[in-house]
Coordinates of C-alpha atoms in Angstrom, one line a residue:
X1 CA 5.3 -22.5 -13.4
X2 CA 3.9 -19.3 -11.5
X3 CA 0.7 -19.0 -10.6
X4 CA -1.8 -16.4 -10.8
X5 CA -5.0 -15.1 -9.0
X6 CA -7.0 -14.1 -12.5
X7 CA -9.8 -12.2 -10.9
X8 CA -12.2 -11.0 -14.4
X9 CA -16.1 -10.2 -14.4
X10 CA -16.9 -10.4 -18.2
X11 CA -16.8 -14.8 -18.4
X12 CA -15.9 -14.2 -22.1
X13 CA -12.7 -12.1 -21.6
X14 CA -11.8 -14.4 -18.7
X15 CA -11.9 -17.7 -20.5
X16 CA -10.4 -15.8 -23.7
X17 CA -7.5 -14.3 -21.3
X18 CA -7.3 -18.0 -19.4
X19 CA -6.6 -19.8 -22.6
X20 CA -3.5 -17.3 -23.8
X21 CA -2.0 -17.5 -20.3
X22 CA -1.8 -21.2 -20.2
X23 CA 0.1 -20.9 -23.3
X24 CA 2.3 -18.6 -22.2
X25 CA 3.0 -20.8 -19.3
X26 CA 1.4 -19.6 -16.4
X27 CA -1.0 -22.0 -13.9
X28 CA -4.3 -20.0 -12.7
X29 CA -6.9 -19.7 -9.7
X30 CA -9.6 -17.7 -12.4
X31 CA -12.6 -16.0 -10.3
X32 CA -15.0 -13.3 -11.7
X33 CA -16.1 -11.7 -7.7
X34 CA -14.5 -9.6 -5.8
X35 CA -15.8 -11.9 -2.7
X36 CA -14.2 -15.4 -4.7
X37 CA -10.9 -13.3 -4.7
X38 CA -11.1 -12.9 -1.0
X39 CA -11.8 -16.8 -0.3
X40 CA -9.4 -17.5 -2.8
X41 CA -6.8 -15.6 -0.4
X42 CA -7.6 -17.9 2.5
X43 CA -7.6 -21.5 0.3
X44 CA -5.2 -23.4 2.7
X45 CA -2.0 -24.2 0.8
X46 CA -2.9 -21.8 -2.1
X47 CA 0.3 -20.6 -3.9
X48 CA 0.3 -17.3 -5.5
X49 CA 3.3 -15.6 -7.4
X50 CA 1.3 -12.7 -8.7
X51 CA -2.5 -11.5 -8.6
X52 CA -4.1 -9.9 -12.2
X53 CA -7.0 -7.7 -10.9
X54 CA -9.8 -6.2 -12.7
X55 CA -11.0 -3.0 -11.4
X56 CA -14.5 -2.7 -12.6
X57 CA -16.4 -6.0 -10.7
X58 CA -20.1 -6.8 -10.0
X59 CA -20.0 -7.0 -6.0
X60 CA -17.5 -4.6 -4.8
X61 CA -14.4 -2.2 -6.0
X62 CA -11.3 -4.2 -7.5
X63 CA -9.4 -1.9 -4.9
X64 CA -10.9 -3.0 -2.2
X65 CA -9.3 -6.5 -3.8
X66 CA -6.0 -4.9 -3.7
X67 CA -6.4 -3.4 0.1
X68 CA -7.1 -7.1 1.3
X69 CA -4.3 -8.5 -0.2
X70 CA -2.0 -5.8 0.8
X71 CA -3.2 -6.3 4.1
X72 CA -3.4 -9.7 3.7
X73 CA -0.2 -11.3 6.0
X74 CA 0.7 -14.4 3.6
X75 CA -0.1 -12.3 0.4
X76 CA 1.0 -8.6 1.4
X77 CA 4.1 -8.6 -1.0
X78 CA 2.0 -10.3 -3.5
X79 CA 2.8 -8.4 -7.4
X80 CA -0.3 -7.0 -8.9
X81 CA -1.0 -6.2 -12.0
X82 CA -4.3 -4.0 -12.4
X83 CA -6.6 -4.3 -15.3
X84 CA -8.8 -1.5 -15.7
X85 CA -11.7 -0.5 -18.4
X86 CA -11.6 3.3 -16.6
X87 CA -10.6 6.3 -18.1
X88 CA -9.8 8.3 -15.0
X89 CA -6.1 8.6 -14.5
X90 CA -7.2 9.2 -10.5
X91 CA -8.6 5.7 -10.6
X92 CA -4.9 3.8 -12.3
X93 CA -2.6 6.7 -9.7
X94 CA -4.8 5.4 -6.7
X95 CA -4.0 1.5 -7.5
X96 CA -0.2 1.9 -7.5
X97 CA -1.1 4.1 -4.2
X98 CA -2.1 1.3 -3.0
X99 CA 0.2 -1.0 -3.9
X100 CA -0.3 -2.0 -7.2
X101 CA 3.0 -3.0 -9.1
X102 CA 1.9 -1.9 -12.5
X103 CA -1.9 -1.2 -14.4
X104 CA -2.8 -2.1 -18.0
X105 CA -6.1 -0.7 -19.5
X106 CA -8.5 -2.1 -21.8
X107 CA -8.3 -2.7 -24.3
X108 CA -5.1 -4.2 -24.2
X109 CA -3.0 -7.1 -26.2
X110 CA -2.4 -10.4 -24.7
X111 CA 1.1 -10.1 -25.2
X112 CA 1.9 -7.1 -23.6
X113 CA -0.1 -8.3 -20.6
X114 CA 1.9 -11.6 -20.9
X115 CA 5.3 -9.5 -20.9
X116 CA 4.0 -6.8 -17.7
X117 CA 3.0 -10.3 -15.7
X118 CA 6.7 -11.5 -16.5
X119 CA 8.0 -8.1 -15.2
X120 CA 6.6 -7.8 -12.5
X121 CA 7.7 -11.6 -11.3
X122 CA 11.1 -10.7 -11.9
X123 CA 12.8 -11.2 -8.5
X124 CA 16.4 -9.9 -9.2
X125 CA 18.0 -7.7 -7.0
X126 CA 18.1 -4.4 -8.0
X127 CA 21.9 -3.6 -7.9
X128 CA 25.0 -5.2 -8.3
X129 CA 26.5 -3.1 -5.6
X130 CA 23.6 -4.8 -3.4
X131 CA 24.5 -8.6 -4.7
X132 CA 28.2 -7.7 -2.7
X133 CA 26.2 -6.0 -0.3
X134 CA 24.0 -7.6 2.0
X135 CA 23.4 -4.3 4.3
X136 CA 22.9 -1.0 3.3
X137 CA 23.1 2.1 5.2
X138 CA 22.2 5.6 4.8
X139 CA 21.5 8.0 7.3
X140 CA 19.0 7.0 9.7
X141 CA 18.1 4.4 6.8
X142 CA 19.4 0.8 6.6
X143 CA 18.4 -2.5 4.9
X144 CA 19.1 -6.1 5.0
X145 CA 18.9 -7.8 1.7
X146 CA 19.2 -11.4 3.4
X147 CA 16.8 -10.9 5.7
X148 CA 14.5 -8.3 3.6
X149 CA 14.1 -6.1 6.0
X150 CA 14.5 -1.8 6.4
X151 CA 14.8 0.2 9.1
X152 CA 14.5 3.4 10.2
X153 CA 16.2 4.4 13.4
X154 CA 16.5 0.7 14.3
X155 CA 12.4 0.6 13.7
X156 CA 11.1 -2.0 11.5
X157 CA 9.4 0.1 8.3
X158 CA 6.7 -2.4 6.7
X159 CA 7.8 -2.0 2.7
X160 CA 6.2 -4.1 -0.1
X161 CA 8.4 -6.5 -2.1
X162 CA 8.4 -3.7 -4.5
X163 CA 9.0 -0.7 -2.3
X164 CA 12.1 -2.2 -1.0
X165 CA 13.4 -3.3 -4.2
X166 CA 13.2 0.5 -4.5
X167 CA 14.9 1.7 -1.2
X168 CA 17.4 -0.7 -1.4
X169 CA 18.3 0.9 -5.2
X170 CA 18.2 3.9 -3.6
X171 CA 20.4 3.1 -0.9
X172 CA 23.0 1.2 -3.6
X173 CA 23.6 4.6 -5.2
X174 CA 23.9 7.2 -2.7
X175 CA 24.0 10.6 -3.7
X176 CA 23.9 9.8 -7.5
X177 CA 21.0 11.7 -9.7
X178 CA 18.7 8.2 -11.0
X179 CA 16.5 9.1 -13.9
X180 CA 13.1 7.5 -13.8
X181 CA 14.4 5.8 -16.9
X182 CA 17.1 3.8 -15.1
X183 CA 15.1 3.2 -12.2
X184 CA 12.2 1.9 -14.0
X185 CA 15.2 -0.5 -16.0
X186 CA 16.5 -1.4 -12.4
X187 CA 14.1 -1.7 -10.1
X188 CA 11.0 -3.2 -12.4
X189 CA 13.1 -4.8 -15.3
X190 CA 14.7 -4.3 -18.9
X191 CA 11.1 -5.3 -20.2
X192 CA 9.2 -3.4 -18.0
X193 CA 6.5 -1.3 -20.2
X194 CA 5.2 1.2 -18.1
X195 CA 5.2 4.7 -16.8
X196 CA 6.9 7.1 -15.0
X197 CA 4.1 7.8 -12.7
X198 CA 4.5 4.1 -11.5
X199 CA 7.9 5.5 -10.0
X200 CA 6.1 8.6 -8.6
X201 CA 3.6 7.0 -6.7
X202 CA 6.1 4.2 -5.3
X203 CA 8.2 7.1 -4.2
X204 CA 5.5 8.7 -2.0
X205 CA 4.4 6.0 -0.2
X206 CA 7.7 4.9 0.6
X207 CA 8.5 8.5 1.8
X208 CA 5.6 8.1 3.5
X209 CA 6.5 5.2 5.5
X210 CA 9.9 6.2 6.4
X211 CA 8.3 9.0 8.7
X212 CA 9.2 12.6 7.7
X213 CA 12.7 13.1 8.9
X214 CA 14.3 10.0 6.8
X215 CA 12.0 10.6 4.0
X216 CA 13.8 13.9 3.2
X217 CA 16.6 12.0 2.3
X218 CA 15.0 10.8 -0.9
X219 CA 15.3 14.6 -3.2
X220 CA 12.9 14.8 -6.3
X221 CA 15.6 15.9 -9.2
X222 CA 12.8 18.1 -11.1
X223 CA 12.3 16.8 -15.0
X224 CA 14.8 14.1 -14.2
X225 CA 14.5 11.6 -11.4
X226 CA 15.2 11.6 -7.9
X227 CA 18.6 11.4 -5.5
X228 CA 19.2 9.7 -1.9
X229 CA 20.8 12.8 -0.2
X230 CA 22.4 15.5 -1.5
X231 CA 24.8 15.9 -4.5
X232 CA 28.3 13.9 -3.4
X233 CA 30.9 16.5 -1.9
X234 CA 33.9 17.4 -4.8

């Protein structure tokens, strides 16, 4: 049964939303503080398979939650699933900046927030070229699917669980044009619900990881997706 970090102000909407996930099948650690969130992090033993955050909180900024758990070492690859009451689309782009693996905003229908929590726990790998392959190399580029690692140059680059799900697709289809359509299919699931600009954002900050000179390898295909190096030679 996974288990999720239910972090929600308003005690209505967090009883209301505790109630449909239990049915739904999902075990909680419910909190309604930014700073119970954090000490929830640090509960000895605690088992989390996914954290649903709201944004808007009494005490502090929701991202703030995100950053810790982000930087958090047991938690860093931890899904999370924002849920915000803002209008700004500044607010939802600077989440998945952050890290966030998907947003939902209120008001919102319990089952589509069931099905985004069930997509974003979905732990397949993104390829069948990388089930045969356990490394994958491009480049400067390479990553080890057994031991979930990438590398740049032979240096360690420090991706979330999501981000390398990501690279590694990339690195499965070399050279091949990916709509955001198939990547979002691939990468976050046949179910997935969201948009395009969840793809977007993932892509910079894994450019942005991979240093300048590998993250040229990644080409943005304008009005259709993106492409790990250039077009394959006839």
């Amino acid at each position: 049964m996974p288990h999720i970090l239910l972090l929600e102000d308003d005690t209505e909407i967090r009883l209301g939303l505790e109630q449909h996930l239990r049915r739904e099948g999902f075990s909680l650690t419910s909190v309604g503080t930014g700073r119970e969130a954090l000490l929830s992090l640090g509960t000895p033993g605690l088992r989390l398979d996914a954290a649903l955050l709201d944004l808007s909180l009494p005490d502090m900024d929701g991202l703030d939650v995100l950053r810790a758990i982000r930087g958090h070492a047991a938690h860093k690859a931890l899904p999370v699933l924002l849920v915000t009451a803002r209008s700004e689309e500044i607010d939802r782009v600077l989440g998945l900046e952050l890290g966030a693996d998907d947003y939902i905003s209120k008001p919102f229908s319990t089952r589509e927030l069931a099905a985004r929590l069930r997509a974003i726990l979905r732990r397949s790998t993104p390829t069948e070229a990388a089930e045969r392959a356990p490394q994958l190399t491009f480049g400067p580029i390479a990553v080890d699917l057994d031991m979930h690692t990438a590398r740049v140059d032979g240096q360690i680059v420090d991706l979330t669980r999501r981000e390398f799900e990501l690279l590694a697709y990339f690195l499965a289809n070399p050279r091949r044009v990916l709509t955001r359509e198939k990547i979002l299919q691939q990468v976050w699931g046949l179910e997935y619900l969201g948009e395009s600009r969840t793809i977007d954002a993932h892509v910079r900050r894994v450019r942005a990881k991979l240093g300048p000179m590998a993250a040229e390898q990644i080409e943005t295909v304008v009005g259709v997706g993106y492409r790990l190096g250039g077009p394959a030679e006839a």
